[in-house]
Every structure is written in structure tokens, then in C-alpha cells.
Amino acid sequence: MELIAPSIAPSLDGDFRPAALAWRAFAHSTGARPQPIRIAIEQGDGSTYAFSRTISRDDIAANLRFLEREIRFLLWAVGGFRIWLDAPELLVTLLRDYLYRYNANRLFDQEVMGPTIYGRPCEIVYAPGGQFPAPRHVTVPLGRHRGGCRVAIDKGASDIKAYAEQDGVTTFASEFKWDPNPQTDPAYHQAHIRQAIAAAAATLPRVDAIGVSSAGVYIANEPRIASLFRGLTREAFAREIVPLYHRIREEYGGIPVVVANDGAVSALAGSMSLNRNRVLGVAFGSSLAAGYVDSAGNITTWLDELAFAPIDWNPRAPADEWSQDRGCGVQYLSQQAVNRLLGPAGISFPAGMGVPERLEQVQALHRQGDARTARIYQTIGVYFGYALAHYANYYDIGTVLVMGRVTTGEGGEILLETANAVLAADFPHLQIDIRLPDEASRRVGQAAAAASLPMI
């Protein structure tokens, strides 16, 4: 399968081979007689999402590589425990019995998408013709509630943003530093989360509802998987973290408490602030968070975990530290991307300095006019432009709202301008409006949107 160099090159990453260009080239290479196939992703609530694709009738190796990358993207964007394939049986067998049985990276996908999130084994099913399942889609309204005394927090890997409002008037907006990833004691997480909520609540005469935006997969206000808690044992996670928000709800007298993925909340924030739908929200934080609001203003049951979805198809692309897969969005559109590009940019910091602090130093250097930092933002902007073009193969995108600490300051403007240049050069047919919120909204916008999650 052909890997194509981008026409607008990232100045610090000559090996970048965008998935968007390889995906398009593969579609064009299938010849005059392409082989149609269908892929369906089934979720635990009965929702099933189906996708039609075409492959080559002759090149098994290219087909296998394409299908492996395609399914990996769909697993993390859509989410599901069962993959149905109406495709040549040999191809399905190779994918199921070779790649997903013996590849350690794919075993990670199976564990997370099976028992961890959906509570059942993850499987690939050969489903030709009439055996292919009918699509079934579910959408749900999210947030947009107002009035009363509301508290919200937005949990990232370097800080917790806390927010409070009374009848729509902001009474508190601040940030609390924390470092959750390496912590092995659940009391650390519980104390910092409660502290942030209490600080915001102290500015109100009462608390009517609490909204929470957090990285990870949450179902019924309970985390299923979240990198913030990776330092905990499974037993401690299940005992102390899974029921945490139920306990907080009781501590505040049984008021409504709603927890949502931070990507979904970022999309909600964009839809609310811009008064638009068909919004993809992306947050460039310690990881990459994403969420989508459809044309009706609702969210789907998709997971939108684009941090794990591949956007670089170069086999030598950097590996994600958690899943070990290569070319995942988190290595390109987050604080981790800034950290990874320091060496190529010729910038060094003390070995013991944390990634959030390194980003702060990069931003300080940029304000001082250091040209090396502009190359970091240009590179991430190229990544982002090609990532958006690839996302548009799956999402109907009208507007993209970009949030998160990486976009703070003038570097965010460079990132946006470069991404727009990529889309104009290589994907002029896409009409995507990329927006950066104002500076205050970039830092606490998700927390403010999270405040609208509960209905009082």
C-alpha cells in the first residue's frame, strides 16, 4: 500500500505519512473493478454502525494492511465488541486469526473493547451477504441545561479546572495542579477531585448539580478505562474509583451528578458557544480528547477515543506508550507531541521536568520570539490538517472547535493557520471551519460546558 509524503511538510518530522493521503490513494488504486466490502461495529446497547469500503481484487497484502488500519480506527472512534465483515473470507481469516490473535498491540484492543468497556469478549465475525447485520443508530441529547447553582470540574492529566455559576453568572473559575498518572493510592485522586469541587461550591449559597468532564470512557457515571488512573491496581480502581461519583452525589445530598467524556464536552462547548451543530471538538491536552455533536445537536454512542486512532500510517511512526500501536493521534495532537518534537527542534530541558512544565517553557520561549518553537507549532498544525481530512472520512464535520493547553497563546494561531493551509492545498473540497475559542474559554470552556450536563 502506497504511503505518500505530505505536500506541506511538517518541518520537524520528515517521516510523517498521513493516513488521509494513504487512505485516498488506496481508494483510487483499486482499479476499474474494485471489490466492495462492508464493515459493521456492534456496541453493547445494540447499536450497530455499518461502513462501505472498496478494496483491490488482487493485492491481498495491501488489502490486509488497509483493513487492519481501518478497523483499528473504527474500534477507537466508534467503539464496539463485535466486528462484522462482509469481505473475502481469506482476508477476514488473516485479520482475525493472524493479526488479532498473535499481535500484542491488537490484544490490547481486544481487552479494552471486550471485557473492560463492554463486558464481553471482542470478536471478528465473517458475515457475507444476508448474514451482515442491519445498522441501528442511537443518539442522545447532552447538556445545555441552565439555571440554579451549578458546579463543574474538567479533569486533565496536569490540572483540574473547577467552575461554578449561579443562574448563569460565573462565580468561580480556576485550576488546580495535580499529577494523577503515576499515583498508586486512590486517596490522592479522591482528595484532589473533592478539593476542586469544594472550592467551586464554596462560592455558591448551595449546590444544585455537579457536572464532570473527564478523560476516559464513562458509562452510567462510572469510568471503564481512563489513563488518569493507570497507576492504580485493578482492585483499587474497581473499589475506590468506579463508585467515586456515586459517593460524591450522596455527600451533596443526592443532587444530580453527570459525568461525560471530555471530548464529548469539548464538542458540546463548541456547539453551545458557536450556536452550531455538526461540530467536532478536539482538546489538545495531556492526551487527545475528541467528541462530536451531530446535525441535530445530539451526541452518538461513538466513543470518539481518537487518541488511539491512527493518523500516520508509516510503520516507523512513534508508538503510543499505552497501546504500543504506531501513529496514534495522541503522539501528534497533544502535550506529548510537543515533548516528542523538542529534540528535533533543538530544545532541551532537565530530564526530571514534567511534560506540562515543558509545554509551559515552550510557550515562554515562543513569547520571547524563539524561532524554534514556531517549528513545533507548524509541525503540529500539519499533523492536525491531515488528521482532520482523515476524520472527515468518518464524521460529517462542519465546524471544528480546538481547545486545550497546547493551543494557548500565539502558538495556537500558528497551528490553526497551518492546518487550514493543509486543507486548502490537499483537500479543497472539504468545507471545515476551524475555530479557536477566546483565551478564557480555552482554559475553562469545557468546565463551563460541563456545568450544563445535569438537569436540575
Short mmCIF file of C-alpha atoms in Angstrom, two decimals:
data_model
loop_
_atom_site.label_atom_id
_atom_site.label_comp_id
_atom_site.label_asym_id
_atom_site.label_seq_id
_atom_site.Cartn_x
_atom_site.Cartn_y
_atom_site.Cartn_z
CA MET A 1 0.00 0.00 0.00
CA GLU A 2 1.42 3.34 -1.08
CA LEU A 3 2.48 5.82 1.60
CA ILE A 4 2.56 9.42 0.37
CA ALA A 5 4.60 12.30 1.70
CA PRO A 6 2.52 15.39 2.53
CA SER A 7 2.67 18.31 0.12
CA ILE A 8 3.01 20.63 3.12
CA ALA A 9 5.77 19.02 5.12
CA PRO A 10 6.00 19.19 8.90
CA SER A 11 9.32 20.93 9.41
CA LEU A 12 10.39 18.65 12.27
CA ASP A 13 9.09 15.28 11.02
CA GLY A 14 10.16 14.19 7.57
CA ASP A 15 8.85 10.65 8.15
CA PHE A 16 5.21 11.67 8.58
CA ARG A 17 2.97 9.77 6.15
CA PRO A 18 -0.62 10.93 6.63
CA ALA A 19 -3.36 8.34 6.86
CA ALA A 20 -5.60 10.70 4.88
CA LEU A 21 -3.34 10.54 1.82
CA ALA A 22 -2.74 6.78 2.05
CA TRP A 23 -6.48 6.16 2.53
CA ARG A 24 -7.33 8.24 -0.55
CA ALA A 25 -4.56 6.70 -2.64
CA PHE A 26 -5.72 3.19 -1.75
CA ALA A 27 -9.29 4.03 -2.76
CA HIS A 28 -8.02 5.28 -6.13
CA SER A 29 -5.75 2.27 -6.67
CA THR A 30 -8.45 -0.39 -6.64
CA GLY A 31 -8.80 -0.10 -10.40
CA ALA A 32 -11.76 -0.37 -12.72
CA ARG A 33 -13.15 -3.39 -10.86
CA PRO A 34 -12.95 -2.59 -7.14
CA GLN A 35 -14.14 -5.17 -4.62
CA PRO A 36 -16.88 -3.72 -2.38
CA ILE A 37 -16.80 -4.74 1.28
CA ARG A 38 -18.80 -3.85 4.38
CA ILE A 39 -17.70 -3.37 7.98
CA ALA A 40 -20.08 -3.19 10.94
CA ILE A 41 -19.19 -2.32 14.53
CA GLU A 42 -21.66 -3.61 17.13
CA GLN A 43 -21.92 -1.98 20.56
CA GLY A 44 -23.23 -3.28 23.84
CA ASP A 45 -26.52 -1.36 23.73
CA GLY A 46 -27.45 -2.94 20.40
CA SER A 47 -26.26 -0.03 18.29
CA THR A 48 -24.54 -1.15 15.09
CA TYR A 49 -22.73 1.17 12.71
CA ALA A 50 -22.01 0.00 9.15
CA PHE A 51 -19.44 1.30 6.67
CA SER A 52 -19.00 0.53 2.98
CA ARG A 53 -15.50 0.44 1.53
CA THR A 54 -13.74 -0.84 -1.59
CA ILE A 55 -10.56 -2.89 -1.80
CA SER A 56 -8.39 -4.38 -4.53
CA ARG A 57 -9.40 -7.67 -6.12
CA ASP A 58 -5.77 -8.73 -6.43
CA ASP A 59 -3.44 -7.30 -3.79
CA ILE A 60 -4.03 -9.28 -0.60
CA ALA A 61 -1.13 -7.68 1.29
CA ALA A 62 -2.34 -4.14 0.59
CA ASN A 63 -5.91 -5.12 1.44
CA LEU A 64 -4.84 -6.62 4.75
CA ARG A 65 -2.83 -3.56 5.73
CA PHE A 66 -5.70 -1.24 4.79
CA LEU A 67 -8.31 -3.30 6.61
CA GLU A 68 -6.16 -3.59 9.75
CA ARG A 69 -5.70 0.21 9.93
CA GLU A 70 -9.36 0.83 9.06
CA ILE A 71 -10.67 -1.47 11.78
CA ARG A 72 -8.26 -0.04 14.32
CA PHE A 73 -9.55 3.46 13.58
CA LEU A 74 -13.19 2.35 13.75
CA LEU A 75 -12.70 0.46 17.00
CA TRP A 76 -11.50 3.58 18.79
CA ALA A 77 -13.67 6.13 17.01
CA VAL A 78 -16.90 4.13 17.11
CA GLY A 79 -16.29 1.55 19.83
CA GLY A 80 -17.74 -1.94 19.92
CA PHE A 81 -17.14 -5.52 20.95
CA ARG A 82 -18.07 -7.28 17.70
CA ILE A 83 -16.75 -6.54 14.20
CA TRP A 84 -18.80 -7.93 11.31
CA LEU A 85 -17.06 -8.21 7.93
CA ASP A 86 -18.67 -8.83 4.56
CA ALA A 87 -15.36 -9.26 2.74
CA PRO A 88 -13.37 -12.07 1.10
CA GLU A 89 -13.16 -14.92 3.60
CA LEU A 90 -9.38 -15.30 3.28
CA LEU A 91 -8.92 -11.66 4.20
CA VAL A 92 -11.20 -12.00 7.23
CA THR A 93 -9.38 -15.15 8.33
CA LEU A 94 -5.97 -13.49 8.06
CA LEU A 95 -7.16 -10.49 10.01
CA ARG A 96 -8.86 -12.50 12.75
CA ASP A 97 -6.55 -15.48 13.14
CA TYR A 98 -3.20 -13.84 12.42
CA LEU A 99 -3.27 -10.17 13.34
CA TYR A 100 -5.80 -10.23 16.16
CA ARG A 101 -4.68 -13.50 17.72
CA TYR A 102 -0.90 -13.11 17.73
CA ASN A 103 -0.23 -9.36 17.65
CA ALA A 104 0.27 -7.95 21.17
CA ASN A 105 -0.96 -4.48 20.14
CA ARG A 106 -4.24 -5.92 18.90
CA LEU A 107 -4.62 -7.90 22.12
CA PHE A 108 -4.77 -4.51 23.87
CA ASP A 109 -7.66 -3.52 21.61
CA GLN A 110 -9.49 -6.76 22.32
CA GLU A 111 -9.09 -6.47 26.08
CA VAL A 112 -10.27 -2.85 26.22
CA MET A 113 -13.10 -3.16 23.69
CA GLY A 114 -14.20 -6.50 25.10
CA PRO A 115 -14.22 -7.10 28.86
CA THR A 116 -13.10 -3.64 30.02
CA ILE A 117 -15.73 -1.49 28.29
CA TYR A 118 -18.46 -3.82 27.03
CA GLY A 119 -18.13 -6.72 29.47
CA ARG A 120 -17.88 -9.46 26.86
CA PRO A 121 -15.27 -10.91 24.50
CA CYS A 122 -14.23 -8.88 21.48
CA GLU A 123 -14.57 -10.83 18.24
CA ILE A 124 -14.35 -10.58 14.46
CA VAL A 125 -17.13 -12.33 12.53
CA TYR A 126 -17.23 -13.31 8.87
CA ALA A 127 -20.68 -12.16 7.68
CA PRO A 128 -21.24 -12.46 3.92
CA GLY A 129 -24.41 -11.30 2.21
CA GLY A 130 -27.55 -11.68 4.31
CA GLN A 131 -25.56 -12.50 7.45
CA PHE A 132 -24.39 -8.90 7.66
CA PRO A 133 -26.32 -7.04 10.41
CA ALA A 134 -28.69 -4.16 9.79
CA PRO A 135 -27.49 -0.77 11.06
CA ARG A 136 -29.08 0.61 14.21
CA HIS A 137 -28.11 4.06 15.49
CA VAL A 138 -28.76 5.76 18.81
CA THR A 139 -28.31 9.46 19.57
CA VAL A 140 -28.81 11.22 22.89
CA PRO A 141 -29.10 14.87 23.94
CA LEU A 142 -26.22 16.16 26.04
CA GLY A 143 -26.22 19.10 28.44
CA ARG A 144 -27.42 22.60 27.56
CA HIS A 145 -29.24 22.89 30.91
CA ARG A 146 -29.17 26.20 32.72
CA GLY A 147 -30.33 27.81 35.96
CA GLY A 148 -29.61 27.13 39.61
CA CYS A 149 -26.32 26.75 41.42
CA ARG A 150 -24.03 24.56 39.36
CA VAL A 151 -20.52 23.23 39.97
CA ALA A 152 -18.33 21.56 37.37
CA ILE A 153 -14.83 20.19 37.03
CA ASP A 154 -12.77 19.27 33.98
CA LYS A 155 -10.08 16.71 34.77
CA GLY A 156 -6.90 16.60 32.73
CA ALA A 157 -3.55 14.98 33.39
CA SER A 158 -1.88 18.18 34.62
CA ASP A 159 -4.69 20.11 36.28
CA ILE A 160 -8.32 20.07 37.33
CA LYS A 161 -10.30 23.05 36.13
CA ALA A 162 -13.10 23.98 38.51
CA TYR A 163 -16.09 26.17 37.73
CA ALA A 164 -19.24 27.42 39.44
CA GLU A 165 -22.18 29.52 38.34
CA GLN A 166 -25.40 30.80 39.83
CA ASP A 167 -28.27 31.34 37.39
CA GLY A 168 -25.80 31.64 34.53
CA VAL A 169 -23.43 34.06 36.28
CA THR A 170 -19.91 32.71 36.85
CA THR A 171 -18.85 32.73 40.50
CA PHE A 172 -15.65 30.68 40.26
CA ALA A 173 -13.20 29.59 37.56
CA SER A 174 -9.77 28.31 38.50
CA GLU A 175 -7.26 25.50 38.03
CA PHE A 176 -5.69 23.09 40.48
CA LYS A 177 -2.44 21.35 39.65
CA TRP A 178 -2.20 17.60 40.04
CA ASP A 179 -0.20 14.67 38.67
CA PRO A 180 -2.58 11.67 38.62
CA ASN A 181 -0.98 9.25 36.15
CA PRO A 182 1.77 7.81 38.39
CA GLN A 183 -0.26 7.78 41.60
CA THR A 184 -0.76 4.37 43.19
CA ASP A 185 -3.00 5.48 46.06
CA PRO A 186 -6.66 6.16 45.14
CA ALA A 187 -6.85 8.60 48.06
CA TYR A 188 -4.73 11.02 46.00
CA HIS A 189 -7.37 11.12 43.24
CA GLN A 190 -10.28 11.34 45.65
CA ALA A 191 -8.74 14.20 47.64
CA HIS A 192 -7.89 16.35 44.61
CA ILE A 193 -11.27 15.84 42.94
CA ARG A 194 -13.16 16.66 46.15
CA GLN A 195 -10.94 19.69 46.78
CA ALA A 196 -11.69 21.17 43.35
CA ILE A 197 -15.42 20.62 43.74
CA ALA A 198 -15.42 22.08 47.25
CA ALA A 199 -13.51 25.20 46.19
CA ALA A 200 -16.08 25.97 43.50
CA ALA A 201 -19.01 25.06 45.76
CA ALA A 202 -17.77 27.48 48.43
CA THR A 203 -18.70 30.41 46.17
CA LEU A 204 -22.37 29.37 46.00
CA PRO A 205 -25.18 29.52 48.54
CA ARG A 206 -25.96 25.89 47.74
CA VAL A 207 -25.11 23.24 45.14
CA ASP A 208 -27.95 22.03 42.92
CA ALA A 209 -25.95 19.93 40.46
CA ILE A 210 -22.44 18.80 39.59
CA GLY A 211 -21.09 18.18 36.10
CA VAL A 212 -17.82 16.42 35.37
CA SER A 213 -15.73 16.38 32.20
CA SER A 214 -13.00 13.77 32.28
CA ALA A 215 -10.67 11.86 30.00
CA GLY A 216 -11.62 8.22 29.58
CA VAL A 217 -14.67 6.10 28.85
CA TYR A 218 -17.55 6.67 31.27
CA ILE A 219 -20.77 4.66 31.37
CA ALA A 220 -23.53 5.46 33.89
CA ASN A 221 -21.18 7.95 35.60
CA GLU A 222 -18.59 5.21 36.16
CA PRO A 223 -15.16 5.03 34.49
CA ARG A 224 -14.49 1.95 32.39
CA ILE A 225 -10.98 2.94 31.33
CA ALA A 226 -9.05 6.17 31.86
CA SER A 227 -5.35 6.94 31.61
CA LEU A 228 -5.64 9.24 34.64
CA PHE A 229 -5.92 6.15 36.85
CA ARG A 230 -3.34 3.96 35.16
CA GLY A 231 -1.16 3.89 38.29
CA LEU A 232 -3.84 2.08 40.31
CA THR A 233 -4.29 -1.66 40.58
CA ARG A 234 -7.45 -3.07 39.05
CA GLU A 235 -8.74 -3.88 42.52
CA ALA A 236 -8.18 -0.35 43.83
CA PHE A 237 -9.69 1.15 40.68
CA ALA A 238 -12.82 -1.00 40.95
CA ARG A 239 -13.21 -0.49 44.71
CA GLU A 240 -12.44 3.21 45.08
CA ILE A 241 -12.68 4.96 41.70
CA VAL A 242 -15.57 3.30 39.87
CA PRO A 243 -18.12 4.31 42.56
CA LEU A 244 -16.50 7.69 43.33
CA TYR A 245 -19.11 9.93 41.73
CA HIS A 246 -21.97 7.97 43.26
CA ARG A 247 -20.38 8.71 46.66
CA ILE A 248 -19.90 12.39 45.83
CA ARG A 249 -23.54 12.56 44.81
CA GLU A 250 -24.60 11.30 48.23
CA GLU A 251 -22.16 13.63 50.01
CA TYR A 252 -24.00 16.57 48.40
CA GLY A 253 -27.43 15.32 49.37
CA GLY A 254 -28.30 13.21 46.34
CA ILE A 255 -28.21 16.08 43.83
CA PRO A 256 -27.83 15.29 40.10
CA VAL A 257 -24.26 14.41 39.13
CA VAL A 258 -23.40 13.73 35.47
CA VAL A 259 -20.01 12.57 34.19
CA ALA A 260 -19.13 12.74 30.49
CA ASN A 261 -16.05 12.15 28.38
CA ASP A 262 -14.05 15.35 27.97
CA GLY A 263 -14.14 15.02 24.19
CA ALA A 264 -17.93 14.99 24.15
CA VAL A 265 -17.93 18.01 26.45
CA SER A 266 -15.50 19.86 24.19
CA ALA A 267 -17.87 19.31 21.27
CA LEU A 268 -20.77 20.46 23.42
CA ALA A 269 -18.80 23.58 24.39
CA GLY A 270 -18.23 24.34 20.73
CA SER A 271 -21.82 23.78 19.76
CA MET A 272 -23.06 25.98 22.59
CA SER A 273 -20.58 28.82 22.12
CA LEU A 274 -20.91 28.96 18.33
CA ASN A 275 -24.61 28.04 18.14
CA ARG A 276 -23.79 25.40 15.53
CA ASN A 277 -24.16 21.66 15.07
CA ARG A 278 -22.01 19.17 13.10
CA VAL A 279 -19.22 20.15 15.50
CA LEU A 280 -16.11 18.11 16.15
CA GLY A 281 -14.50 19.21 19.39
CA VAL A 282 -10.86 18.37 19.97
CA ALA A 283 -8.82 19.11 23.07
CA PHE A 284 -5.04 19.18 22.81
CA GLY A 285 -4.23 18.36 26.42
CA SER A 286 -2.08 15.77 28.14
CA SER A 287 -3.75 13.38 25.72
CA LEU A 288 -6.04 13.95 22.73
CA ALA A 289 -9.74 14.17 23.51
CA ALA A 290 -12.46 14.40 20.90
CA GLY A 291 -16.23 14.46 20.70
CA TYR A 292 -18.89 15.09 18.10
CA VAL A 293 -22.27 16.82 18.02
CA ASP A 294 -24.37 15.72 15.06
CA SER A 295 -26.63 17.77 12.78
CA ALA A 296 -29.48 17.53 15.29
CA GLY A 297 -27.36 18.79 18.18
CA ASN A 298 -27.04 15.39 19.83
CA ILE A 299 -24.14 13.06 20.53
CA THR A 300 -23.98 9.49 19.27
CA THR A 301 -22.90 6.37 21.14
CA TRP A 302 -19.48 6.55 19.45
CA LEU A 303 -16.54 6.52 21.85
CA ASP A 304 -14.58 9.16 19.89
CA GLU A 305 -11.34 7.99 21.53
CA LEU A 306 -9.22 9.48 18.75
CA ALA A 307 -6.11 9.44 20.94
CA PHE A 308 -5.75 5.77 19.95
CA ALA A 309 -6.90 6.15 16.33
CA PRO A 310 -4.01 6.07 13.80
CA ILE A 311 -3.38 9.18 11.67
CA ASP A 312 0.17 8.31 10.49
CA TRP A 313 0.49 5.05 8.53
CA ASN A 314 4.27 4.99 8.45
CA PRO A 315 5.30 1.66 10.07
CA ARG A 316 8.15 3.55 11.79
CA ALA A 317 5.83 6.14 13.33
CA PRO A 318 6.20 6.77 17.08
CA ALA A 319 4.45 4.28 19.34
CA ASP A 320 1.78 5.16 21.86
CA GLU A 321 3.09 4.39 25.34
CA TRP A 322 -0.12 2.66 26.43
CA SER A 323 -1.40 0.60 23.47
CA GLN A 324 2.03 0.41 21.78
CA ASP A 325 0.39 0.98 18.39
CA ARG A 326 2.16 3.34 15.99
CA GLY A 327 0.89 6.58 14.50
CA CYS A 328 -1.87 7.19 17.06
CA GLY A 329 -3.32 10.68 17.40
CA VAL A 330 -2.05 11.20 20.95
CA GLN A 331 1.55 11.33 19.69
CA TYR A 332 0.67 14.12 17.26
CA LEU A 333 -2.07 16.28 18.80
CA SER A 334 -1.31 16.70 22.50
CA GLN A 335 1.32 17.76 25.01
CA GLN A 336 3.09 14.50 24.15
CA ALA A 337 3.59 15.81 20.61
CA VAL A 338 5.27 18.96 21.92
CA ASN A 339 7.54 16.86 24.12
CA ARG A 340 8.41 14.49 21.25
CA LEU A 341 9.36 17.40 18.98
CA LEU A 342 11.70 19.12 21.44
CA GLY A 343 14.73 17.12 20.28
CA PRO A 344 14.20 17.73 16.55
CA ALA A 345 13.66 21.43 17.35
CA GLY A 346 16.97 21.59 19.23
CA ILE A 347 15.38 22.37 22.60
CA SER A 348 16.34 20.54 25.78
CA PHE A 349 15.07 20.67 29.33
CA PRO A 350 16.16 18.90 32.54
CA ALA A 351 15.34 15.20 32.50
CA GLY A 352 13.17 15.45 35.59
CA MET A 353 10.91 18.19 34.21
CA GLY A 354 7.35 17.03 33.60
CA VAL A 355 5.64 17.26 30.22
CA PRO A 356 3.18 20.02 31.30
CA GLU A 357 6.08 22.12 32.59
CA ARG A 358 7.97 21.57 29.35
CA LEU A 359 4.99 22.89 27.43
CA GLU A 360 4.92 25.97 29.65
CA GLN A 361 8.61 26.55 28.90
CA VAL A 362 7.99 26.19 25.15
CA GLN A 363 5.21 28.76 25.39
CA ALA A 364 7.50 31.11 27.31
CA LEU A 365 10.23 30.71 24.67
CA HIS A 366 7.67 31.42 21.95
CA ARG A 367 6.62 34.67 23.64
CA GLN A 368 10.30 35.65 23.65
CA GLY A 369 10.50 35.15 19.88
CA ASP A 370 12.40 31.85 19.82
CA ALA A 371 12.06 30.63 16.20
CA ARG A 372 12.49 27.01 17.23
CA THR A 373 9.10 26.95 18.91
CA ALA A 374 7.34 28.12 15.74
CA ARG A 375 8.61 24.97 14.01
CA ILE A 376 6.96 22.86 16.73
CA TYR A 377 3.61 24.57 16.22
CA GLN A 378 3.94 24.38 12.43
CA THR A 379 4.61 20.64 12.65
CA ILE A 380 1.61 20.03 14.89
CA GLY A 381 -0.51 22.19 12.56
CA VAL A 382 0.44 19.95 9.63
CA TYR A 383 -0.45 16.90 11.68
CA PHE A 384 -3.78 18.46 12.53
CA GLY A 385 -4.72 19.41 8.98
CA TYR A 386 -4.14 15.90 7.68
CA ALA A 387 -5.81 14.39 10.74
CA LEU A 388 -8.95 16.46 10.09
CA ALA A 389 -9.03 15.29 6.48
CA HIS A 390 -8.89 11.70 7.72
CA TYR A 391 -11.56 12.32 10.37
CA ALA A 392 -13.81 13.66 7.61
CA ASN A 393 -13.85 10.14 6.12
CA TYR A 394 -15.90 9.12 9.16
CA TYR A 395 -17.53 12.26 10.61
CA ASP A 396 -19.76 14.82 8.88
CA ILE A 397 -17.80 17.87 10.03
CA GLY A 398 -18.90 21.46 9.57
CA THR A 399 -17.00 23.14 12.40
CA VAL A 400 -14.02 22.11 14.50
CA LEU A 401 -13.50 23.71 17.88
CA VAL A 402 -9.92 23.38 19.11
CA MET A 403 -9.29 23.54 22.84
CA GLY A 404 -6.65 22.51 25.35
CA ARG A 405 -3.43 23.84 26.83
CA VAL A 406 -1.33 23.22 23.68
CA THR A 407 -3.43 25.79 21.80
CA THR A 408 -2.94 28.54 24.40
CA GLY A 409 -1.13 31.65 23.19
CA GLU A 410 0.15 32.66 19.77
CA GLY A 411 1.31 29.12 19.05
CA GLY A 412 -2.33 28.12 18.70
CA GLU A 413 -2.74 30.63 15.89
CA ILE A 414 0.21 29.12 14.01
CA LEU A 415 -1.30 25.68 14.50
CA LEU A 416 -4.66 26.79 13.10
CA GLU A 417 -3.20 28.67 10.12
CA THR A 418 -1.08 25.67 9.15
CA ALA A 419 -3.97 23.25 9.40
CA ASN A 420 -6.09 25.50 7.18
CA ALA A 421 -3.25 25.65 4.65
CA VAL A 422 -3.12 21.85 4.53
CA LEU A 423 -6.84 21.56 3.92
CA ALA A 424 -6.75 24.23 1.21
CA ALA A 425 -3.80 22.60 -0.56
CA ASP A 426 -4.74 18.91 -0.49
CA PHE A 427 -8.45 18.79 0.39
CA PRO A 428 -10.13 21.86 -1.12
CA HIS A 429 -13.45 20.02 -1.34
CA LEU A 430 -13.72 19.92 2.46
CA GLN A 431 -15.54 22.92 3.90
CA ILE A 432 -14.35 22.79 7.51
CA ASP A 433 -14.35 25.88 9.70
CA ILE A 434 -11.63 25.55 12.36
CA ARG A 435 -12.17 27.73 15.40
CA LEU A 436 -10.15 28.60 18.49
CA PRO A 437 -12.24 29.91 21.39
CA ASP A 438 -11.17 33.01 23.25
CA GLU A 439 -8.33 32.63 25.73
CA ALA A 440 -10.55 32.20 28.78
CA SER A 441 -12.70 29.57 27.08
CA ARG A 442 -9.62 27.62 26.01
CA ARG A 443 -8.72 27.08 29.64
CA VAL A 444 -12.11 26.64 31.37
CA GLY A 445 -14.56 26.32 28.46
CA GLN A 446 -15.04 22.60 28.96
CA ALA A 447 -15.68 23.04 32.67
CA ALA A 448 -18.32 25.67 31.88
CA ALA A 449 -19.99 23.33 29.38
CA ALA A 450 -19.80 20.50 31.91
CA ALA A 451 -21.84 22.63 34.29
CA SER A 452 -24.76 22.32 31.85
CA LEU A 453 -24.68 18.49 31.86
CA PRO A 454 -27.10 17.78 34.74
CA MET A 455 -30.80 18.54 34.62
CA ILE A 456 -31.99 20.02 37.91
#
